[in-house]
Tab-separated table of C-alpha atoms in Angstrom:
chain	number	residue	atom	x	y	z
A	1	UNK	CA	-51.905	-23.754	-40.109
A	2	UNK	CA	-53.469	-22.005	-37.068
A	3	UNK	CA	-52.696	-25.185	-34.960
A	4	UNK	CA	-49.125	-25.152	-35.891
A	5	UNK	CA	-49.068	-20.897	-35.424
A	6	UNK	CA	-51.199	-20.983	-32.434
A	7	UNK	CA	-48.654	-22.937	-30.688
A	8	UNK	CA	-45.148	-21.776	-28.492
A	9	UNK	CA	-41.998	-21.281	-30.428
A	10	UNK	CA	-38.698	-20.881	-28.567
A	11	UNK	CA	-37.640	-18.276	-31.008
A	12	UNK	CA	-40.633	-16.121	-30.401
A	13	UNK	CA	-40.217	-14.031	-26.835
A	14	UNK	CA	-43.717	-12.925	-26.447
A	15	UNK	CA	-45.686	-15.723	-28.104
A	16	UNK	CA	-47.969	-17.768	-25.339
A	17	UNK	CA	-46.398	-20.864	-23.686
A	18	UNK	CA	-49.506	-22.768	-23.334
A	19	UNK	CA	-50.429	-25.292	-25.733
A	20	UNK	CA	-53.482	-24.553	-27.768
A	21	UNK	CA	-56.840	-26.880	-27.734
A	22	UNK	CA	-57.071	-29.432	-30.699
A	23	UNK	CA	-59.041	-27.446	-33.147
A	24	UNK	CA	-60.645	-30.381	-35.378
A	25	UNK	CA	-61.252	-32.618	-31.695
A	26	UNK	CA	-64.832	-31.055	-31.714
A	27	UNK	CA	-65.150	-29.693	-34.759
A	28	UNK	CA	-68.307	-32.153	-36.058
A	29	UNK	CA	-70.017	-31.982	-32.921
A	30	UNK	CA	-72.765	-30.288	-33.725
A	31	UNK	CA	-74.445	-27.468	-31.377
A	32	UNK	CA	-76.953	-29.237	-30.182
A	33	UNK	CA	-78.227	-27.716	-26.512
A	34	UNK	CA	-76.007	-24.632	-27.430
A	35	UNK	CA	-76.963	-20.969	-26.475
A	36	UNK	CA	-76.512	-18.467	-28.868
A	37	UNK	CA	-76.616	-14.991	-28.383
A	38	UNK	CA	-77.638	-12.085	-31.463
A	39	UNK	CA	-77.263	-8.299	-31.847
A	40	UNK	CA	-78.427	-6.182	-34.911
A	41	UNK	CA	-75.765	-3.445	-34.241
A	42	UNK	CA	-74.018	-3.555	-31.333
A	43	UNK	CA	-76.324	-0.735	-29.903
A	44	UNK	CA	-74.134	1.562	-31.932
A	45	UNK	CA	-73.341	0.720	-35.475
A	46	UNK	CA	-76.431	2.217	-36.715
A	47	UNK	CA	-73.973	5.317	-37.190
A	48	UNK	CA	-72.464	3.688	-40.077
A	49	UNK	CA	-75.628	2.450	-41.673
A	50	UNK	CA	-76.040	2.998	-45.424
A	51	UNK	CA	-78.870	2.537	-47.777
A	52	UNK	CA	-78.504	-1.745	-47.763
A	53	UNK	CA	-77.980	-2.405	-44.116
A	54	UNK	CA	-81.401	-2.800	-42.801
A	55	UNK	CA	-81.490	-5.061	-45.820
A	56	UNK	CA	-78.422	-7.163	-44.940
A	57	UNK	CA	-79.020	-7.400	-41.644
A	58	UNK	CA	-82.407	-9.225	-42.079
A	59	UNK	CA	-81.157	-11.534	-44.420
A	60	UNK	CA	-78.270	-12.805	-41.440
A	61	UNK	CA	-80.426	-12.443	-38.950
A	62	UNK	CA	-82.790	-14.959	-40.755
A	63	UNK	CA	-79.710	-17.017	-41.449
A	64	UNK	CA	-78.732	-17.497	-37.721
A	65	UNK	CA	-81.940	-18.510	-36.379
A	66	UNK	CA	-81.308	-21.627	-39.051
A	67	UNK	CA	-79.218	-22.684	-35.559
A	68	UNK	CA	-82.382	-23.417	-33.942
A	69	UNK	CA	-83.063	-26.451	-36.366
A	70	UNK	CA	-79.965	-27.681	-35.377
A	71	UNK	CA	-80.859	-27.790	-31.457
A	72	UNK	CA	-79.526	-24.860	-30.390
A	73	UNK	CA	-81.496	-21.734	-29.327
A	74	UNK	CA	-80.186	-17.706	-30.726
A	75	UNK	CA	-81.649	-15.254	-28.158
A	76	UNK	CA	-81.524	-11.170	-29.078
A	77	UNK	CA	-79.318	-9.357	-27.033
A	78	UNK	CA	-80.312	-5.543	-25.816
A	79	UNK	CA	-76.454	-4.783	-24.539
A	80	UNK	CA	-75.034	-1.396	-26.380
A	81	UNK	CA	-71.313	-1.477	-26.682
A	82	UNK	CA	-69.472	1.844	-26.830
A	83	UNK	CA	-68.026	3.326	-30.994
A	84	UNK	CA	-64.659	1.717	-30.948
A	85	UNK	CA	-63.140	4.273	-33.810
A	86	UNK	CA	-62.191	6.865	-31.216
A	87	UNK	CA	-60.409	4.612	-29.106
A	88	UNK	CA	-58.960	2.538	-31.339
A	89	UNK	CA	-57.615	5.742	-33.160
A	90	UNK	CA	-55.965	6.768	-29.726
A	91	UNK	CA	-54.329	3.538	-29.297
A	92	UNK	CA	-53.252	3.687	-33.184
A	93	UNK	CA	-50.163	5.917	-31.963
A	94	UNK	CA	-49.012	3.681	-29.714
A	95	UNK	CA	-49.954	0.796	-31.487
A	96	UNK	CA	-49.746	1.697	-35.748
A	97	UNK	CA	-51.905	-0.689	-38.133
A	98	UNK	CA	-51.205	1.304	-41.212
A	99	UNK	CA	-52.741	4.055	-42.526
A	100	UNK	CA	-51.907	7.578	-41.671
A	101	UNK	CA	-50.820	7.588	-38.266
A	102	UNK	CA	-53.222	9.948	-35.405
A	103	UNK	CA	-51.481	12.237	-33.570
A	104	UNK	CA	-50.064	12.337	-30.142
A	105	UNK	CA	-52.860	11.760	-27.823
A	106	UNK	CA	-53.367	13.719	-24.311
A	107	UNK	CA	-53.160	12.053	-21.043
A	108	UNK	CA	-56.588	12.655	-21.089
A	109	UNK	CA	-57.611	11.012	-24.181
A	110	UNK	CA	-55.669	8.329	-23.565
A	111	UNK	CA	-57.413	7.092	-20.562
A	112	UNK	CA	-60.494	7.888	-22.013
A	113	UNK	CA	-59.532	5.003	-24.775
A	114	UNK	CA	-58.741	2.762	-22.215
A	115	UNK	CA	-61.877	2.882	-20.172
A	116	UNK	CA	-63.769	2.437	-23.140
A	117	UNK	CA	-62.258	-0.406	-24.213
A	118	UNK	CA	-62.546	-1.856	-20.949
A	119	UNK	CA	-66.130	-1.114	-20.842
A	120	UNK	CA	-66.663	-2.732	-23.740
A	121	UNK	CA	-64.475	-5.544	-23.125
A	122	UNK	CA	-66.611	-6.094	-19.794
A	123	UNK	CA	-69.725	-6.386	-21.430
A	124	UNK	CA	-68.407	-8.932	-23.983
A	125	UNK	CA	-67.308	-11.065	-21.486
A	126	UNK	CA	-70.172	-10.630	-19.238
A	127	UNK	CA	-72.274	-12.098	-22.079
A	128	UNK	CA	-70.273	-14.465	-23.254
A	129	UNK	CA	-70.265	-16.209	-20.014
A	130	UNK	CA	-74.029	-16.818	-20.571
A	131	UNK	CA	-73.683	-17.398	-24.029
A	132	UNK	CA	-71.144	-19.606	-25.649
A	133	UNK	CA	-70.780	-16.987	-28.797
A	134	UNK	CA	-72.342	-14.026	-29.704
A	135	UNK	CA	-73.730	-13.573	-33.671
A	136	UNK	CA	-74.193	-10.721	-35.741
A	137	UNK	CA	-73.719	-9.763	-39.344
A	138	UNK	CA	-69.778	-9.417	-40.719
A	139	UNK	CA	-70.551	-6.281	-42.386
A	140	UNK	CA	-73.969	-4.519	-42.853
A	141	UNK	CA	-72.765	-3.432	-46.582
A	142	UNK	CA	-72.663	-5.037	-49.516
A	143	UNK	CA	-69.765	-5.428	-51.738
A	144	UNK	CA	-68.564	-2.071	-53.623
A	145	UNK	CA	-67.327	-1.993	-57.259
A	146	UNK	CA	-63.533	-1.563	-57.752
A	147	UNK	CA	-64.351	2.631	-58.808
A	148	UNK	CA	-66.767	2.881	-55.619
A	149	UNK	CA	-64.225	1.673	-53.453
A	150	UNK	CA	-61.853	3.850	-55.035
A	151	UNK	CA	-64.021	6.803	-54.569
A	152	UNK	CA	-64.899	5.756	-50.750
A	153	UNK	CA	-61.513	6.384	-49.768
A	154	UNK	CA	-60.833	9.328	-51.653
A	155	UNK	CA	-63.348	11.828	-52.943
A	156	UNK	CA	-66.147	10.844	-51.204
A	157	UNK	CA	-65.155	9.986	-47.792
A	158	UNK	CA	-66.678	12.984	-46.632
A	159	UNK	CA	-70.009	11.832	-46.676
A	160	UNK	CA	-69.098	8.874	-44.680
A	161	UNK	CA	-70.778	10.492	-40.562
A	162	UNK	CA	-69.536	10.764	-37.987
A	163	UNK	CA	-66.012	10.180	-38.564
A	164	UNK	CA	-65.795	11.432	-42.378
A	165	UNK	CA	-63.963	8.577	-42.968
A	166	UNK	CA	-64.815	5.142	-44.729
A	167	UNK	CA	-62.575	3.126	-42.241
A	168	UNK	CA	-65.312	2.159	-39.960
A	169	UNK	CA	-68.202	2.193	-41.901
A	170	UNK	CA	-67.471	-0.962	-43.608
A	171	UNK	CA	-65.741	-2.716	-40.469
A	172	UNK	CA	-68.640	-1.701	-38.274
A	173	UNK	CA	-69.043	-4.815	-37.169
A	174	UNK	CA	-65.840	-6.317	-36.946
A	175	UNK	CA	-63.406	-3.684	-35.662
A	176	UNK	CA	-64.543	-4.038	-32.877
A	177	UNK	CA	-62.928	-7.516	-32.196
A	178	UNK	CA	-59.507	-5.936	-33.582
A	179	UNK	CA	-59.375	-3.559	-30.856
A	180	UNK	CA	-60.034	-6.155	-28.263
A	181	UNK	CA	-58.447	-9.330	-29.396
A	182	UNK	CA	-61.381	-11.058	-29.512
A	183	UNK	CA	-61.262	-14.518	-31.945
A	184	UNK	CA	-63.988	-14.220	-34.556
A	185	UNK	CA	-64.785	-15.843	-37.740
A	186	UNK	CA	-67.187	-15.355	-41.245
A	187	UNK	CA	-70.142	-17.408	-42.469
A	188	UNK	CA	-71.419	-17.257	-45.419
A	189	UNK	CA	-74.698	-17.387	-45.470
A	190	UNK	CA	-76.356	-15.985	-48.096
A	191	UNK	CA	-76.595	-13.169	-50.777
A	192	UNK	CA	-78.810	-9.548	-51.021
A	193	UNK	CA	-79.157	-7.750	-54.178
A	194	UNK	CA	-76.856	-11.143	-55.684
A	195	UNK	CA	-74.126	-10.165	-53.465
A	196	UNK	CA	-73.037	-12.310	-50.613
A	197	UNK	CA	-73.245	-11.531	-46.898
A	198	UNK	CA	-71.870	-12.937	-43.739
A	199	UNK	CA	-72.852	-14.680	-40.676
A	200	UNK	CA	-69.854	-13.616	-37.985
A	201	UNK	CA	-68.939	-15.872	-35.011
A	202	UNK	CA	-67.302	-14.463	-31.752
A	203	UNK	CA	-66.138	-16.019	-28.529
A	204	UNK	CA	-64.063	-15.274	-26.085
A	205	UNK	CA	-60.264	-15.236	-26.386
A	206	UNK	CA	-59.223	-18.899	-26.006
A	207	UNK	CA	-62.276	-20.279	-27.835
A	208	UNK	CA	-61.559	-20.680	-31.535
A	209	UNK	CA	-61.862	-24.647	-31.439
A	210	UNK	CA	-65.731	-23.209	-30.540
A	211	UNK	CA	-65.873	-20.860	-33.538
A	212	UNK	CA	-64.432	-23.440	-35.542
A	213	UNK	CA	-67.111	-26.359	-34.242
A	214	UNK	CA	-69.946	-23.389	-34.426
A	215	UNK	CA	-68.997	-22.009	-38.154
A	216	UNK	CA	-69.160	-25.715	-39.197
A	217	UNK	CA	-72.237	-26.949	-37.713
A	218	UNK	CA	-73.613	-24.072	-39.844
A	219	UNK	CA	-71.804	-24.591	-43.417
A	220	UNK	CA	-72.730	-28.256	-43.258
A	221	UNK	CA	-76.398	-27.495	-42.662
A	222	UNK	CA	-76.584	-25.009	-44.690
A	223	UNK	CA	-73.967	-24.874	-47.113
A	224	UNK	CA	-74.040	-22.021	-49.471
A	225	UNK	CA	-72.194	-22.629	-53.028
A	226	UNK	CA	-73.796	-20.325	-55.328
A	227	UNK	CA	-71.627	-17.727	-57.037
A	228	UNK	CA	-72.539	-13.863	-57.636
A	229	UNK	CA	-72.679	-13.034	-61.094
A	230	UNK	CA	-69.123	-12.125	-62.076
A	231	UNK	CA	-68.442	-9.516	-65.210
């Protein structure tokens, strides 16, 4: 499907006229002599952090250095990328994903946006020419009941700092990748407290044939095919 989408369509004005990579060509090649690059948090997402995450973050964390058995080496990362709520709520007027929609930004504040996501953006591609994706956790919660969910968008969003809203608390480490157009991808790789957890893959724009060959390497080593108790 994502060959076939990925591609040009005369009816489609704005779509890309390139032709995409083959996205199976490498996709059992292993990642053998790869480098890998890994970040907790982002430098940032620590904001968001509930009772779980330090939890859930250990358990991926673990999970990715399972890379190293397959010949590739997962080196920590230091770089702090910049909260991408405030921006990406600025650029929500001009650009709507649903959801109550911000009001009119200033001049001001809309610059502001931009030069963080351009910092940001930087830094992503700055690493990612040394690395050939960076890894980090999906999400650094676990799974909510249908009520708590509920209740995390309504009543209790208050609690939720610094934003007082739940929005990027549980896409703390994916939004991110939204606001820049950055191809990522999930893993799973394991459960805490019986719940699963994630194992995300990002590259730069252009690269999902490496996600793709990357997330694979990793399912077939270490396939995970339990199931979480279900009620």
């Amino acid at each position: 499907m994502l060959q076939v989408m990925a591609g040009p369509d005369g009816r489609d004005m704005t779509c890309m006229q390139t032709e995409p990579p083959d996205y199976l060509a490498a996709i059992n090649a292993g990642v053998e002599g790869m480098r890998f690059a890994w970040t907790d948090d982002y430098g940032f997402t620590g904001m968001y952090a509930q009772e779980e995450s330090s939890r859930v973050i250990a358990a991926v964390r673990e999970a990715a250095q399972g890379f190293s058995q397959l010949g590739a080496t997962v080196a920590p990362t230091s770089e702090t990328w910049e909260d991408f709520f405030p921006g990406f709520m600025t650029a929500n007027y001009l650009y709507p994903t649903g959801g109550a929609r911000p009001g009119r930004p200033t001049p001001e504040a809309w610059a502001h946006a931009l030069d963080s996501r351009g910092r940001n953006y930087d830094k992503f591609r700055a690493l990612l020419g040394d690395h050939e994706v960076l890894l980090s956790p999906t999400t650094q919660l676990l799974a909510r009941t249908f009520t708590e969910w509920a209740e995390n968008w309504t009543t209790s969003s208050d609690r939720f700092e610094p934003h007082h809203v739940f929005a990027p608390v549980y896409t703390s480490h994916t939004h991110m990748f939204n606001w820049l157009g950055f191809p990522a991808a999930s893993v799973p790789c394991g459960f805490v407290d019986g719940l699963p957890v994630g194992l995300q893959v990002i590259a730069l724009p252009g690269n999902e044939a490496k996600i793709f060959r990357v997330a694979n390497a990793f399912q077939r080593a270490f396939p995970r095919l339990e199931h979480p108790p279900v009620s």
